[in-house]
Amino acid sequence: MSVPWTIFLLGILAVLAAIFFAWRVLRIPATQGAASPEEGERLAEISGAISEGAMAFLLREYQYMAVFMAVFGVVVGLLVDWESALSFIVGASISILAGFIGMRIATLANVRTTAAARTSIGRAFRIAFNSGAVMGFALVGMAVLGLIVLYYALGAIMGPSTPEHIMEALAGYGLGGSSIALIARVGGGIFTKAADVGADLVGKLEENIPEDDPRNPAVIADNVGDNVGDIAGMGADLFGSIAESTCAALVIGAVASFRYDMAALLYPILITAVGIPIALVSTLFAWANHERTIEPALKRTLIVSTVLMGGVMAFVTLRVLPETFRIGTATYSNLGVYYCLLTGLVAGMLIGLVTEYYTSYRWSPVREVARASETGAATNIIYGIALGHQSALLPIIFIAATVYIGYTFAGMYGIAIAALGMLGTIAIALTMDAFGPVADNAGGIAQMAGMGPTVRRRTDALDSAGNTTAAIGKGFAIGSAALTALALFSAFLVRSGVDTLDLLNPIVLASLFIGGLTPFIFAAITMKAVGKAALDMIKEVRHQFATIPGLRDTNVLTAESLKVLREGGSLTSVQANRLRSVVDKAFSSGEELLAAVRSALGRTLNPPSDEALLKVVNLGLVMGKPDYRRCVDISTKASLREMLLPGAQVILTPIVVGYLFGAEAVAGVLIGSMISGVVLATSSANSGGAWDNAKKYIEAGNLGGKGSDTHTAAVIGDTVGDPLKDTTGPSLNILIKLMAIISLVFAPFFAHSLRLLG
Amino acid sequence: MSVPWTIFLLGILAVLAAIFFAWRVLRIPATQGAASPEEGERLAEISGAISEGAMAFLLREYQYMAVFMAVFGVVVGLLVDWESALSFIVGASISILAGFIGMRIATLANVRTTAAARTSIGRAFRIAFNSGAVMGFALVGMAVLGLIVLYYALGAIMGPSTPEHIMEALAGYGLGGSSIALIARVGGGIFTKAADVGADLVGKLEENIPEDDPRNPAVIADNVGDNVGDIAGMGADLFGSIAESTCAALVIGAVASFRYDMAALLYPILITAVGIPIALVSTLFAWANHERTIEPALKRTLIVSTVLMGGVMAFVTLRVLPETFRIGTATYSNLGVYYCLLTGLVAGMLIGLVTEYYTSYRWSPVREVARASETGAATNIIYGIALGHQSALLPIIFIAATVYIGYTFAGMYGIAIAALGMLGTIAIALTMDAFGPVADNAGGIAQMAGMGPTVRRRTDALDSAGNTTAAIGKGFAIGSAALTALALFSAFLVRSGVDTLDLLNPIVLASLFIGGLTPFIFAAITMKAVGKAALDMIKEVRHQFATIPGLRDTNVLTAESLKVLREGGSLTSVQANRLRSVVDKAFSSGEELLAAVRSALGRTLNPPSDEALLKVVNLGLVMGKPDYRRCVDISTKASLREMLLPGAQVILTPIVVGYLFGAEAVAGVLIGSMISGVVLATSSANSGGAWDNAKKYIEAGNLGGKGSDTHTAAVIGDTVGDPLKDTTGPSLNILIKLMAIISLVFAPFFAHSLRLLG
């Protein structure tokens, strides 16, 4: 079968797999496994609020995205060409669609996971895993289908054209994916941390109520944030990486000697397509029946996927690519290309493992940070920052080695292939990434619904395994972003016709410094954005506690509602006495209260009318119900507002530099931003992860445990780490990739540069 | 007069000026102005302890330096040549000597400043200023004399040789200066922060005694640290900058068409020499008679020096350099060189002002950090980190612009000249830098001696002005380090014969990433080094409080000593009664206790024998006297031990990379380290400065003032900032410069590289 058809059919296979996994999740009734109909109703209500909040955010975000796509699409059309603009719109649309699917299934799976945890950890694991797989396969399938269909569509539109021109227009696809990733990652990152910090600072510290308590107005926003930031954001991020590194490899390959050999030309898309059946086989290895076998199950899946990919691609590469080929004046071999791919694949795995080492409390680095909390918050912070910086050592060496090996075996094409190799296990990596937030949400729902210790222990075990694999996924995302950015940079040079980039050229040297500065400025802006958005949330939560009567006692049957019931004349004295024992008693949810009222009334021969009962309960509930929706709204508005400045920085920097100073200045800015950006991203993510787990290590009963001074110090570190690990760090991935793809797409525009200092 | 003689005589002038300023300080008796002989004795005792501690540290440090100089000198001799080794030894020796002079005069001037503050703020200011000037002029004078004498000595030793070879051997001088700077900055930085953090954490938090309380065993070490870190460290740092950028300019100039024109060849040394009489004139503008005129006086001096330098150098440059000259294939003009110098001069000033803006609480950035403390330590830290990152924006733009302008007007030579231009006001900059710690020490001594509010208000005013100018000086040090490193990088390429450095060369690309990582690893190591050294200090201070009987009540006359006096039979009942009222009363110092005992006994007709009196007081003192010396010793040992790892990192990185992978890999590492290093250094220094001043802003009575929760949060930020601003940040300057000069000196050795990946 021809390569294009193979790619197309494998893409269809992925979409079918996604549908299959979605069916496996959705065929289970939402609350199957709940202990009682009341518990079921409670679960439905909470998960409904989360789902509704997530949709509300998405709809608002889509308005922004629509405006952005329209405006930026026109800019691309005018400054570059309309074919690129078309690719841009297609890429952006697919990214949006993939994010939507991922979030939709996650918000449907979380409650099913919680309910299933009532009966079996194995079933709960499987539901969360399957929902992750929906996202993983849907995204990869659509990415591959989008690329192959768009390639032929562009070929038809552009008529007789060189592969080079088609591939350059196709690069708009990567731009679309990455632009949406910017909005999703930065906006989502600000949303989730504003809600998290706001909920914690007022709820835990001021009102003294536990985490995930339903009385906290920001608690739903916090759970929405997990979906918004970790699922939609991560999905868009990795979709961007796939789209971009494929485009980079295609652009470079389009000037190779094999450019009229369709199979060889489309080899970069084939890599990702081949990953699809391999990922499908790997999912068969994801089974666990005990709390302790969840993490091994997830890791086993990833390892199987990596090994199979390494083996199958040897065969595919040697068959599809010519034995030797030329790019420019250099000659490379297909075996060399395979080595590049293998290097990327292995490096991604290693970077993931190093990330886990530095952020899990099973190893000494995090324990050292925890011990540093014994002398106070300041030493905790100092050790945490130092850990972050140090943790970049091995990943950077792996990346540098990959760059060197990739370049040596196949020039700039080799770097792009290494990036695709690293992304070869993307379907499984995404499955694992999306698994985490679903498990996290499941735990939150269990807590809010007051489902007791067994269920919570099980959801905690799922969450903990999810955190570990999320750490691996984060390292992976940074590593692939670095290689993707380098691949795009190479493609940019190819398209700009820059053959050598001399560091001794003053404009290159000066722009390297400006580039190195860029990630720091971006980090400063995003960190403060979280601070400002959190402040909005703090104000709203304080306002609700101050103005909503009885909010602190939401689930208490008030004496007033009892009076209403009596005035209705429908109470016997026995009923009245029984009800009195319920008055002022606190319940963990409104539903629990309702059940207590029913049981107090129901055992008499003269039950009150349904209307009266409803009135009582409503009175009790309406009086103290927090306005979750307003909090979601606040976080939505604040995150979209605060996103504009960092977004503008990323998009405008390469365009303005290119227009004023030309392509070589852009190249300097790109390399400079990668050099400091990759280290800063790794450091931010790992410092944040380490602080989080140092706190958890203490909460597990070490060094004085929860409530000790050491714990208080560790909580401060954790709060500092929140924006670093969930907003700034991940957004820096987008920064370096997006600046590079913008440069690649706008390369023809830079030819009209003013060359002010040229 | 010929240029060499002019340089020589101006160098002599600087040394004479230093002697003159030293005489002005030392002709005043140490405690002149003290309110009483007792106060005088007290002052002498405290300042004696500081001086003794500083000398103890220096002597130990010199042993390390001697071993290092011997070993590394032999390494240079064997791997490069013995002429470079000679230059290395000379440069290192002068740096040590300059640091010694600066610290010696500072430890003699601090007590004089305190005593003078009793009578007049103007006199106190003048003493502190003059002591700073000793350091400023001695260092610049010796730097210039060393260079010119060594140049002729090398000429004589090497016989008939090209200017190129002589200048390359002379580069060892810069290596010597910078190596000592590494030890002084890193070792001193760890010393001062270990003492500071140790004294604060036990003294303030555990024992609840105020800052600078004489009962705190670490208090002397803390004051010693100010001298060790801020005077010896800063002096060695800037001596390194001068020596290195001069050597860089000389090496590049030695391949210019004017290389046999002695005046033009030595022009780089002449720049610094011309700065000497200008600085001397500027010191005439340093007068202040009121607390509010101190800071303007210091700034006025700097501005006068900058303006005069700009004017005089126009004349000198046009006269000394040929109207046009060639380097390689490019032609430049003397006017162009002057523009480079002027750009550096102005950029240095601007970077200093930006630094002040971001670290002084008169402006909004620091106030924003202070306000962020209202929601706790975490938001304070987040805003402080963001401030640091943001504060790098303008300095980096200024540096990039200077690089571009310098290169455009005179190629790599222009960058070296811009660095020298930035350092043109070095004598005044150093004077102001050394002024700060002297004023700081003077305040500490006043506090320890219990000298009352007026004196302390005056020393606080001096200290505050010193802090502002120190901020300017820090920005200046970073800016000049960046340009110096670039100049050295250029000289390295010239010496290595690298004409183009292609970013598309895989080894260059990979090594750029490794280079960008270097400053982060160094920052991690130095931050943890401070943590570990502080832990040693905390243990010792806790140990002393636990084991020395009565330490907490040092200055309390014990009942036991009273008994001793009575048993001596020399007390009348009136005396005994009077003494009883003194028993168990606390005094702020041993001397105050002595005075109280004297006054209780002295008014009777039958005074006790001197022996008896001495016995009482000694008993009271000996019982509770902290062992200051052991704390100084602990800080000394810990700092020298913890210095080894970061020191080895800096020295070995370029040598190992060069030996394994060759000159181009070294070039990549150098540029990479500059790109992220300059931003990280600026960010670290300014975050730390901002946290410090946000705390001071709150202590000045804003946002709740001292003792509020907001203040507690700000104190945590300040402690996090301590190692960042006084150890890591300043040491990063050395990192980028030292790696560059090592590369320059070892360039011939890299020709024998294994070229493992070449």
Coordinates of N, CA, C and O in Angstrom, one line a residue, chain B residues 242 245-246 249 267-268 271-272 305-306 309-310 313 337-349 402 413-426 476 480 483-484:
Chain B
I242 N 38.9 45.4 35.0 CA 39.9 46.3 34.4 C 41.0 45.5 33.7 O 41.3 45.7 32.5
S245 N 39.6 43.5 30.6 CA 39.2 44.2 29.4 C 40.4 44.9 28.8 O 40.4 45.0 27.6
T246 N 41.3 45.3 29.6 CA 42.5 45.9 29.0 C 43.3 44.9 28.2 O 43.7 45.1 27.1
A249 N 41.5 44.2 24.9 CA 41.8 45.2 24.0 C 43.2 45.2 23.4 O 43.4 45.4 22.2
Y267 N 47.0 52.4 24.1 CA 45.8 53.2 24.3 C 44.8 52.6 25.3 O 44.3 53.3 26.2
P268 N 44.6 51.3 25.3 CA 43.6 50.7 26.3 C 44.1 50.9 27.7 O 43.2 51.2 28.6
I271 N 43.4 54.6 28.8 CA 42.0 55.0 29.2 C 41.9 55.0 30.7 O 41.4 55.9 31.3
T272 N 42.3 53.9 31.3 CA 42.1 53.7 32.7 C 43.0 54.8 33.4 O 42.7 55.4 34.5
S305 N 32.7 62.7 37.4 CA 33.7 61.8 36.8 C 33.3 61.4 35.4 O 34.1 61.3 34.5
T306 N 32.0 61.0 35.2 CA 31.5 60.6 33.9 C 31.7 61.7 32.9 O 32.2 61.4 31.8
M309 N 35.3 62.5 32.0 CA 35.9 61.3 31.3 C 35.4 61.4 29.8 O 36.3 61.3 28.9
G310 N 34.1 61.7 29.6 CA 33.6 61.8 28.2 C 34.3 62.9 27.5 O 34.7 62.7 26.3
M313 N 38.4 62.2 27.1 CA 38.8 61.1 26.2 C 38.6 61.4 24.8 O 39.2 60.8 23.9
V337 N 36.3 54.8 17.4 CA 36.7 54.2 18.7 C 36.2 55.1 19.9 O 35.7 54.6 20.9
Y338 N 36.3 56.4 19.7 CA 35.8 57.3 20.7 C 34.3 57.1 21.0 O 33.8 57.0 22.1
Y339 N 33.5 56.9 19.9 CA 32.1 56.6 20.1 C 31.9 55.3 20.9 O 31.0 55.2 21.7
C340 N 32.7 54.3 20.6 CA 32.6 53.1 21.4 C 32.8 53.3 22.9 O 32.0 52.9 23.7
L341 N 33.8 54.1 23.2 CA 34.2 54.4 24.6 C 33.0 55.1 25.2 O 32.6 54.8 26.3
L342 N 32.5 56.1 24.5 CA 31.4 57.0 25.0 C 30.1 56.1 25.3 O 29.5 56.2 26.3
T343 N 29.9 55.2 24.3 CA 28.7 54.3 24.5 C 28.8 53.5 25.8 O 27.9 53.4 26.6
G344 N 30.0 52.9 26.0 CA 30.2 52.1 27.2 C 30.0 53.0 28.5 O 29.4 52.6 29.4
L345 N 30.6 54.2 28.4 CA 30.5 55.1 29.6 C 29.1 55.4 30.0 O 28.7 55.3 31.1
V346 N 28.3 55.7 28.9 CA 26.9 56.1 29.1 C 26.1 54.9 29.5 O 25.2 54.9 30.5
A347 N 26.3 53.7 28.9 CA 25.6 52.5 29.2 C 25.8 52.1 30.6 O 24.8 51.7 31.3
G348 N 27.0 52.2 31.1 CA 27.3 51.9 32.5 C 26.5 52.7 33.5 O 25.9 52.2 34.4
M349 N 26.4 54.0 33.2 CA 25.6 54.9 34.0 C 24.2 54.5 34.0 O 23.5 54.5 35.0
T402 N 25.1 48.4 23.1 CA 26.6 48.7 23.2 C 27.4 47.7 22.3 O 28.3 48.1 21.6
Y413 N 37.4 45.1 18.5 CA 38.2 46.1 19.3 C 37.2 47.1 19.9 O 37.4 47.5 21.1
G414 N 36.2 47.5 19.2 CA 35.2 48.4 19.7 C 34.5 47.9 21.0 O 34.2 48.7 21.9
I415 N 34.2 46.6 21.0 CA 33.5 46.1 22.2 C 34.5 46.1 23.4 O 34.0 46.5 24.5
A416 N 35.7 45.8 23.2 CA 36.7 45.9 24.3 C 36.8 47.3 24.8 O 36.9 47.6 26.0
I417 N 36.9 48.3 23.8 CA 37.0 49.7 24.2 C 35.7 50.2 25.0 O 35.8 50.9 25.9
A418 N 34.6 49.7 24.5 CA 33.3 50.0 25.2 C 33.4 49.5 26.7 O 32.9 50.2 27.6
A419 N 33.9 48.3 26.9 CA 34.1 47.8 28.2 C 35.0 48.7 29.0 O 34.7 49.0 30.2
L420 N 36.1 49.2 28.4 CA 37.0 50.0 29.2 C 36.3 51.4 29.4 O 36.6 52.0 30.5
G421 N 35.5 51.8 28.5 CA 34.7 53.1 28.7 C 33.8 53.0 29.9 O 33.7 53.9 30.7
M422 N 33.1 51.8 30.0 CA 32.2 51.6 31.1 C 33.0 51.6 32.4 O 32.5 52.1 33.4
L423 N 34.2 51.2 32.3 CA 35.1 51.1 33.6 C 35.9 52.4 33.7 O 36.7 52.5 34.6
G424 N 35.6 53.4 32.9 CA 36.4 54.6 33.0 C 36.3 55.3 34.3 O 37.2 56.0 34.7
T425 N 35.1 55.2 35.0 CA 35.0 55.9 36.2 C 35.2 54.9 37.4 O 34.7 55.2 38.5
I426 N 36.0 53.9 37.1 CA 36.2 52.8 38.1 C 36.7 53.3 39.5 O 36.2 52.8 40.5
F476 N 26.5 48.2 37.5 CA 27.8 48.6 36.9 C 28.7 47.3 36.8 O 29.3 47.1 35.7
S480 N 29.7 45.7 33.2 CA 31.1 45.7 32.8 C 31.5 44.2 32.6 O 32.4 43.9 31.8
L483 N 30.4 43.1 29.1 CA 31.2 43.6 28.0 C 32.6 43.1 28.1 O 33.2 42.7 27.1
T484 N 33.2 42.9 29.3 CA 34.5 42.4 29.5 C 34.5 41.0 28.9 O 35.5 40.6 28.2

